[in-house]
Amino acid sequence: MQPVAQQVGATIGKDTIKITSPAEASYAQSRIKALLAKPLTPDSAVQIALLNNRGLQAEYNALGLSEVAFVEASLPPNPTVAVGRSVIDGTLDVERRIIANLLSLLTQPTRRAIGELQFEAARYRAIDGTFRTAVNARKAYYAAVAARQKANFLDQARTSADAAADLTRRLGETGAAKKLDQARAAAFYAEVANELAAARLEVGTTREALTRSLGIWGSDLSYKLPSDLPRLPQRLPTQQAVEVQAIRKRVDLIASRLDLDALATSLRLEQATRYISAFELAGISQFERSKVDGIVEKSRAAGHSLDLAIEIPVFDFGETTRRRAVETYSMAVNRFAEQAVNIRSEARGAYLTYRAAYEIALAYRNKIVPLRRTVNEQSLLEYNGMLIDLFVLLTTFREGIDSNVAAIDAQRDYFTARVDFDAAIQGGGSGPGAATRVADGQ
């Protein structure tokens, strides 16, 4: 577990532990309480998820199982003890056998090497699972904060629309506004109120998604979130050779390569032992006991011998076993090559999305939203000067609301794309089955 914690700390700068004792659980809870006492940040959300997510603890339990399998593969095979009894003409024959599987003993170093490779692969899969937990928590955080920011904006827009509808209605009562304008203002208010209701629903669902990522419940559910997303960076850092970085750093690809090495070692072992699938050596000792007039005489040794058992491959010479191993290995090689190609493509696609999302969010922040604000202000002036009618004014306001909502979504999409890009380089963004498919030869 220590190498997992070290690589996670070096890559994403967060702590992770496998909770195996009440003291560790108490330490994790104290840190979580301290982090929840303040409004959450992206980093604190990730840290809470790494300390508290039970799904991640299950990943570490899987790593523990792999370690047990490795230790088991490192040990020599257990001998078998057998005792037989038979009575012939009042004489009791006792036969004792100690049987050892010599084939398993001779191949134990190779099986240990295979177990070590599989354990190392499981360790990288645990790192990948940790990255995935961090990615999910960070994306859920941005989605929850963006939903809250959007709901706050629409709440302000609804207040303005309510005031406009009320003013138009009162003008209509004095005859200064047509019934058509009153209906348009009321419809505008109803549409904005409807959008606000949908936004509030999104606030609830995204917050629940974040809560699941954090793994919290009960009194901890009252955690606080900021009202706005973080500001966009001034510029993006230059990224070179993203494909090379992904191929070199992706922990799920490293796990698959280790699984492939383990399969290759297994294939060589299968080829070396194809003609001998069982090779057992037994030490045998026999004793006799007899009764004379109901009195048991002292046991006496009847002899010692060795028994060697070798399974003879009469029918297939181990060919079926060899073919199964070859096909399994070939399948794993193809899966590994497919995964490497997909990772290259994912890195390129994530980088394109990351840059495009930044440019779109920047355009909304620097151009579209300021221009919409100017259009709204000028439209209101022209409406007050009776140069445009209420329909044009409401349409302008409607377009301004849409642009502001789109700007918030674009800002959220940028931060989400940033998380996806990091995951495409270091791991944690793909499905959990990629490395497992190679390990299982599926």
XYZ file of C-alpha atoms in Angstrom:
442
model
C 0.000 0.000 0.000
C 2.901 2.346 0.703
C 4.002 2.550 -2.980
C 0.401 3.379 -3.928
C 0.249 6.232 -1.416
C 3.649 7.536 -2.555
C 2.736 7.643 -6.246
C -0.667 9.214 -5.545
C 1.006 11.891 -3.429
C 3.671 12.568 -6.060
C 1.172 12.758 -8.948
C -1.857 14.588 -7.559
C -0.514 15.832 -4.223
C -3.120 14.134 -2.032
C -2.983 11.588 0.776
C -4.619 8.205 0.647
C -4.693 5.420 3.209
C -6.076 1.945 3.577
C -8.166 1.940 6.739
C -7.470 -1.255 8.657
C -7.762 -0.183 12.297
C -9.905 2.057 14.517
C -6.955 4.424 14.923
C -6.658 4.935 11.156
C -10.424 5.388 10.868
C -10.347 7.997 13.639
C -7.464 9.830 11.945
C -9.340 9.888 8.620
C -12.555 11.129 10.234
C -10.760 13.914 12.068
C -9.231 15.155 8.813
C -12.576 14.905 7.033
C -14.342 16.885 9.774
C -11.714 19.611 9.545
C -12.090 19.837 5.756
C -15.896 19.872 5.916
C -15.881 22.694 8.446
C -14.849 25.089 5.649
C -16.435 25.704 2.235
C -15.233 22.975 -0.096
C -12.586 23.597 -2.708
C -11.723 21.237 -5.586
C -8.667 20.009 -3.678
C -10.477 19.484 -0.369
C -13.255 17.581 -2.167
C -10.670 15.244 -3.697
C -8.928 14.768 -0.343
C -12.190 13.873 1.394
C -13.046 11.387 -1.344
C -9.654 9.683 -1.042
C -10.048 9.344 2.724
C -13.718 8.456 2.873
C -14.863 6.718 -0.329
C -15.711 3.083 0.476
C -15.467 2.069 -3.166
C -11.808 3.103 -3.077
C -11.286 1.074 0.102
C -12.699 -1.909 -1.792
C -10.034 -1.317 -4.471
C -7.389 -1.484 -1.745
C -8.954 -4.711 -0.432
C -8.542 -6.169 -3.926
C -4.880 -5.166 -3.758
C -4.612 -6.999 -0.433
C -6.079 -10.136 -2.009
C -3.502 -9.947 -4.779
C -0.744 -9.667 -2.182
C -2.068 -12.790 -0.462
C -2.013 -14.634 -3.785
C 1.582 -13.508 -4.354
C 2.680 -14.737 -0.921
C 0.912 -18.036 -1.551
C 2.698 -18.413 -4.899
C 6.032 -17.730 -3.172
C 5.681 -20.694 -0.819
C 6.604 -24.300 -1.730
C 3.676 -26.708 -2.168
C 2.363 -28.383 0.963
C 3.109 -32.131 1.277
C 0.240 -34.619 1.556
C 0.124 -37.188 4.357
C -1.937 -40.371 3.862
C -2.511 -43.253 6.269
C -3.951 -46.644 5.222
C -4.952 -49.649 7.357
C -5.744 -53.268 6.391
C -6.299 -56.486 8.404
C -5.082 -59.772 6.938
C -5.205 -63.018 9.004
C -5.430 -61.088 12.261
C -2.462 -58.903 11.353
C -2.985 -55.171 11.077
C -0.953 -53.509 8.361
C -0.503 -49.732 8.670
C 0.849 -47.795 5.689
C 1.910 -44.160 5.935
C 2.645 -41.975 2.926
C 4.169 -38.536 2.564
C 3.538 -37.265 -0.943
C 5.202 -34.204 -2.477
C 4.366 -32.635 -5.822
C 7.832 -32.337 -7.331
C 6.552 -30.528 -10.418
C 5.135 -27.705 -8.308
C 8.343 -27.594 -6.285
C 10.577 -27.409 -9.392
C 8.429 -24.692 -10.992
C 7.995 -22.684 -7.790
C 10.513 -19.929 -8.761
C 8.643 -19.339 -12.015
C 5.276 -19.312 -10.274
C 6.676 -16.819 -7.792
C 7.816 -14.555 -10.640
C 4.336 -14.743 -12.169
C 2.734 -13.897 -8.822
C 5.063 -10.926 -8.378
C 4.139 -9.525 -11.797
C 0.433 -9.971 -11.086
C 0.791 -8.268 -7.710
C 2.646 -5.358 -9.281
C -0.114 -5.043 -11.877
C -2.729 -5.037 -9.095
C -0.804 -2.239 -7.423
C -1.043 -0.077 -10.548
C -4.727 -0.900 -10.858
C -5.177 0.350 -7.282
C -3.395 3.582 -8.271
C -5.668 3.855 -11.290
C -8.687 3.378 -9.027
C -7.412 6.134 -6.739
C -6.990 8.507 -9.679
C -10.488 7.619 -10.875
C -11.959 8.473 -7.466
C -10.150 11.817 -7.520
C -11.348 12.552 -11.074
C -14.958 11.753 -10.224
C -14.879 13.919 -7.095
C -13.342 16.880 -8.916
C -15.801 16.718 -11.818
C -18.742 16.343 -9.437
C -17.513 19.395 -7.530
C -17.411 21.594 -10.637
C -20.848 20.369 -11.740
C -22.374 21.144 -8.325
C -20.841 24.625 -8.088
C -21.821 25.474 -11.685
C -25.404 24.383 -11.035
C -25.536 26.603 -7.961
C -24.082 29.584 -9.856
C -26.607 29.104 -12.646
C -29.513 28.901 -10.196
C -28.376 32.098 -8.474
C -28.205 33.940 -11.782
C -31.642 32.726 -12.878
C -33.056 33.745 -9.509
C -31.874 37.309 -10.148
C -33.255 37.161 -13.702
C -36.607 35.961 -12.412
C -36.772 38.925 -10.010
C -36.163 41.315 -12.914
C -38.721 39.512 -15.075
C -41.238 39.652 -12.238
C -40.740 43.398 -11.910
C -41.135 43.870 -15.682
C -44.317 41.778 -15.777
C -45.764 43.658 -12.811
C -44.947 47.030 -14.372
C -46.532 46.026 -17.681
C -49.640 44.791 -15.914
C -50.044 48.080 -14.032
C -49.492 50.036 -17.243
C -52.163 47.896 -18.819
C -54.592 48.831 -16.068
C -54.079 52.504 -16.965
C -54.361 51.814 -20.684
C -50.690 52.589 -21.400
C -49.819 48.990 -22.358
C -51.570 46.690 -24.777
C -52.928 43.344 -23.705
C -50.436 41.699 -26.081
C -47.511 43.307 -24.248
C -48.919 42.240 -20.895
C -49.118 38.653 -22.105
C -45.556 38.761 -23.457
C -44.171 40.073 -20.165
C -46.080 37.448 -18.176
C -44.862 34.655 -20.481
C -41.302 35.917 -20.145
C -41.570 35.760 -16.370
C -43.102 32.254 -16.470
C -40.349 30.937 -18.751
C -37.583 32.302 -16.531
C -39.293 30.879 -13.431
C -39.513 27.518 -15.163
C -35.814 27.594 -16.012
C -35.074 28.463 -12.396
C -37.029 25.417 -11.223
C -35.022 23.189 -13.565
C -31.783 24.787 -12.365
C -32.710 24.161 -8.727
C -33.372 20.522 -9.566
C -29.915 20.379 -11.142
C -28.466 21.869 -7.955
C -29.973 19.013 -5.960
C -28.924 16.195 -8.292
C -25.371 17.440 -8.802
C -24.929 17.945 -5.062
C -26.046 14.368 -4.468
C -23.546 13.163 -7.069
C -20.820 15.065 -5.226
C -22.005 13.601 -1.914
C -21.671 10.073 -3.320
C -18.144 10.814 -4.486
C -17.223 12.141 -1.060
C -18.783 9.123 0.654
C -20.432 11.180 3.400
C -23.839 11.008 5.078
C -25.746 12.149 8.170
C -24.711 15.459 9.711
C -21.867 15.828 7.203
C -24.395 16.488 4.423
C -24.580 20.154 5.439
C -21.234 20.927 3.810
C -20.860 24.308 2.136
C -20.032 25.082 -1.486
C -18.870 28.379 -3.000
C -21.403 30.312 -5.052
C -19.196 30.688 -8.128
C -16.760 28.618 -10.156
C -13.053 29.503 -10.000
C -11.808 32.096 -12.454
C -10.383 30.995 -15.760
C -6.575 31.021 -15.986
C -4.921 33.809 -17.939
C -3.374 31.362 -20.353
C -2.985 27.623 -20.821
C 0.348 25.921 -20.183
C 2.062 24.597 -23.270
C 1.734 20.875 -23.713
C 4.180 18.920 -25.821
C 3.890 15.350 -27.067
C 0.769 14.460 -25.138
C 0.686 11.009 -26.744
C 4.179 10.184 -25.509
C 3.318 11.399 -22.021
C 0.171 9.278 -21.942
C 1.945 6.121 -23.124
C 4.677 6.664 -20.553
C 2.517 7.658 -17.559
C -0.855 5.929 -17.861
C -1.018 3.578 -14.911
C -3.726 1.378 -16.449
C -1.437 0.737 -19.438
C 1.434 -0.105 -17.089
C -0.819 -2.589 -15.291
C -1.788 -4.171 -18.591
C 1.859 -4.511 -19.615
C 2.670 -6.263 -16.327
C -0.288 -8.596 -16.813
C 0.993 -9.345 -20.306
C 4.443 -10.172 -18.932
C 2.833 -12.521 -16.410
C 0.912 -14.241 -19.201
C 4.089 -14.614 -21.261
C 5.866 -16.238 -18.308
C 2.876 -18.535 -17.812
C 3.001 -19.505 -21.496
C 6.682 -20.424 -21.257
C 5.906 -22.485 -18.167
C 3.083 -24.279 -19.969
C 5.374 -25.075 -22.902
C 8.120 -26.376 -20.594
C 5.754 -28.683 -18.702
C 3.463 -29.710 -21.548
C 4.617 -33.352 -21.432
C 4.546 -33.636 -17.646
C 1.443 -32.333 -15.969
C 1.872 -34.372 -12.746
C 5.102 -35.511 -11.095
C 4.729 -36.781 -7.531
C 7.159 -38.520 -5.197
C 5.859 -40.462 -2.201
C 7.768 -41.885 0.766
C 6.089 -45.020 2.159
C 6.603 -46.774 5.465
C 4.710 -49.883 6.625
C 4.190 -51.311 10.104
C 2.534 -54.546 11.272
C 0.687 -55.303 14.470
C -0.689 -58.690 15.457
C -2.605 -60.147 18.425
C -1.732 -63.377 20.193
C -4.357 -64.572 22.708
C -5.903 -61.096 22.680
C -2.639 -59.426 23.516
C -1.278 -56.877 21.044
C 2.308 -57.573 20.208
C 4.751 -54.751 19.657
C 4.602 -53.147 16.208
C 7.396 -53.938 13.864
C 8.431 -52.225 10.680
C 7.505 -54.060 7.521
C 9.619 -51.922 5.198
C 10.146 -48.513 3.554
C 9.857 -47.585 -0.101
C 9.538 -44.711 -2.567
C 6.702 -44.255 -5.035
C 7.112 -42.048 -8.117
C 3.995 -41.053 -10.103
C 4.158 -39.377 -13.516
C 1.116 -38.621 -15.625
C 1.714 -39.857 -19.190
C 0.144 -37.616 -21.862
C -1.040 -40.476 -24.052
C -3.834 -38.677 -25.866
C -2.873 -35.026 -26.438
C 0.767 -34.604 -25.278
C -0.339 -31.433 -23.497
C -1.306 -29.844 -26.816
C -4.700 -28.618 -25.620
C -3.111 -26.903 -22.640
C -0.453 -25.301 -24.851
C -2.998 -24.123 -27.435
C -5.174 -22.594 -24.717
C -2.183 -20.710 -23.323
C -1.103 -19.508 -26.788
C -4.569 -18.241 -27.689
C -4.968 -16.544 -24.323
C -1.620 -14.811 -24.722
C -2.335 -13.758 -28.327
C -5.689 -12.355 -27.261
C -4.025 -10.385 -24.475
C -1.413 -8.986 -26.894
C -4.131 -7.744 -29.213
C -6.064 -6.225 -26.300
C -2.923 -4.480 -25.123
C -2.226 -3.062 -28.587
C -5.823 -1.866 -28.831
C -5.559 -0.199 -25.435
C -2.328 1.584 -26.418
C -3.900 2.905 -29.639
C -6.989 4.054 -27.731
C -4.865 5.830 -25.130
C -3.032 7.763 -27.829
C -6.366 8.802 -29.324
C -7.807 9.685 -25.914
C -4.825 11.925 -25.181
C -5.178 13.767 -28.487
C -8.948 14.105 -28.105
C -8.714 15.274 -24.489
C -6.146 17.912 -25.421
C -8.296 19.233 -28.274
C -11.342 19.371 -26.009
C -9.345 21.060 -23.271
C -8.077 23.854 -25.533
C -11.400 24.315 -27.303
C -13.317 24.479 -24.012
C -10.908 27.146 -22.769
C -11.271 29.271 -25.903
C -15.068 28.980 -25.820
C -15.251 29.918 -22.136
C -12.833 32.801 -22.767
C -14.978 34.091 -25.649
C -18.054 34.087 -23.437
C -16.220 35.888 -20.633
C -14.420 38.522 -22.728
C -16.785 39.102 -25.658
C -20.235 37.622 -25.642
C -21.366 38.424 -22.091
C -20.048 42.059 -22.153
C -21.665 42.620 -25.560
C -24.960 41.205 -24.305
C -24.776 43.549 -21.330
C -24.270 46.495 -23.658
C -27.156 45.350 -25.864
C -29.450 45.104 -22.844
C -28.506 48.566 -21.610
C -29.011 50.196 -25.021
C -32.263 48.349 -25.587
C -33.621 49.597 -22.287
C -32.650 53.160 -23.209
C -34.359 52.880 -26.603
C -37.447 51.346 -25.017
C -37.662 54.217 -22.558
C -37.310 56.566 -25.542
C -40.138 54.697 -27.294
C -37.803 53.748 -30.157
C -38.477 49.995 -29.787
C -41.476 48.109 -28.465
C -41.715 45.686 -25.521
C -41.376 42.622 -27.753
C -37.881 43.653 -28.888
C -36.879 44.500 -25.313
C -38.032 41.155 -23.915
C -36.373 39.270 -26.774
C -33.132 41.066 -26.011
C -33.344 40.205 -22.337
C -34.165 36.596 -23.246
C -31.022 36.360 -25.381
C -28.953 37.920 -22.621
C -30.118 35.327 -20.096
C -29.302 32.507 -22.502
C -25.812 33.886 -23.090
C -25.077 34.159 -19.371
C -26.287 30.620 -18.702
C -24.207 29.375 -21.630
C -21.185 31.224 -20.229
C -21.543 29.420 -16.891
C -21.850 26.074 -18.683
C -18.797 26.872 -20.805
C -16.781 27.721 -17.694
C -17.845 24.442 -16.102
C -16.989 22.548 -19.292
C -13.493 23.998 -19.279
C -12.746 22.758 -15.766
C -14.254 19.376 -16.591
C -12.133 19.160 -19.741
C -9.062 20.025 -17.683
C -9.779 17.090 -15.369
C -10.370 14.769 -18.321
C -7.111 15.870 -19.929
C -5.118 15.125 -16.789
C -6.834 11.737 -16.550
C -5.978 10.984 -20.182
C -2.298 11.536 -19.357
C -1.945 9.917 -15.930
C -4.914 7.506 -15.743
C -8.140 7.293 -13.841
C -10.378 8.424 -16.665
C -11.091 5.240 -18.547
C -13.362 2.394 -17.544
C -12.215 -0.013 -14.862
C -12.174 -2.992 -17.191
C -9.313 -2.059 -19.485
C -6.489 -3.579 -17.488
C -8.689 -6.397 -16.214
C -9.506 -7.468 -19.768
C -5.816 -7.940 -20.495
C -5.267 -9.786 -17.223
C -8.104 -12.178 -17.979
C -7.259 -12.478 -21.649
C -10.779 -11.334 -22.556
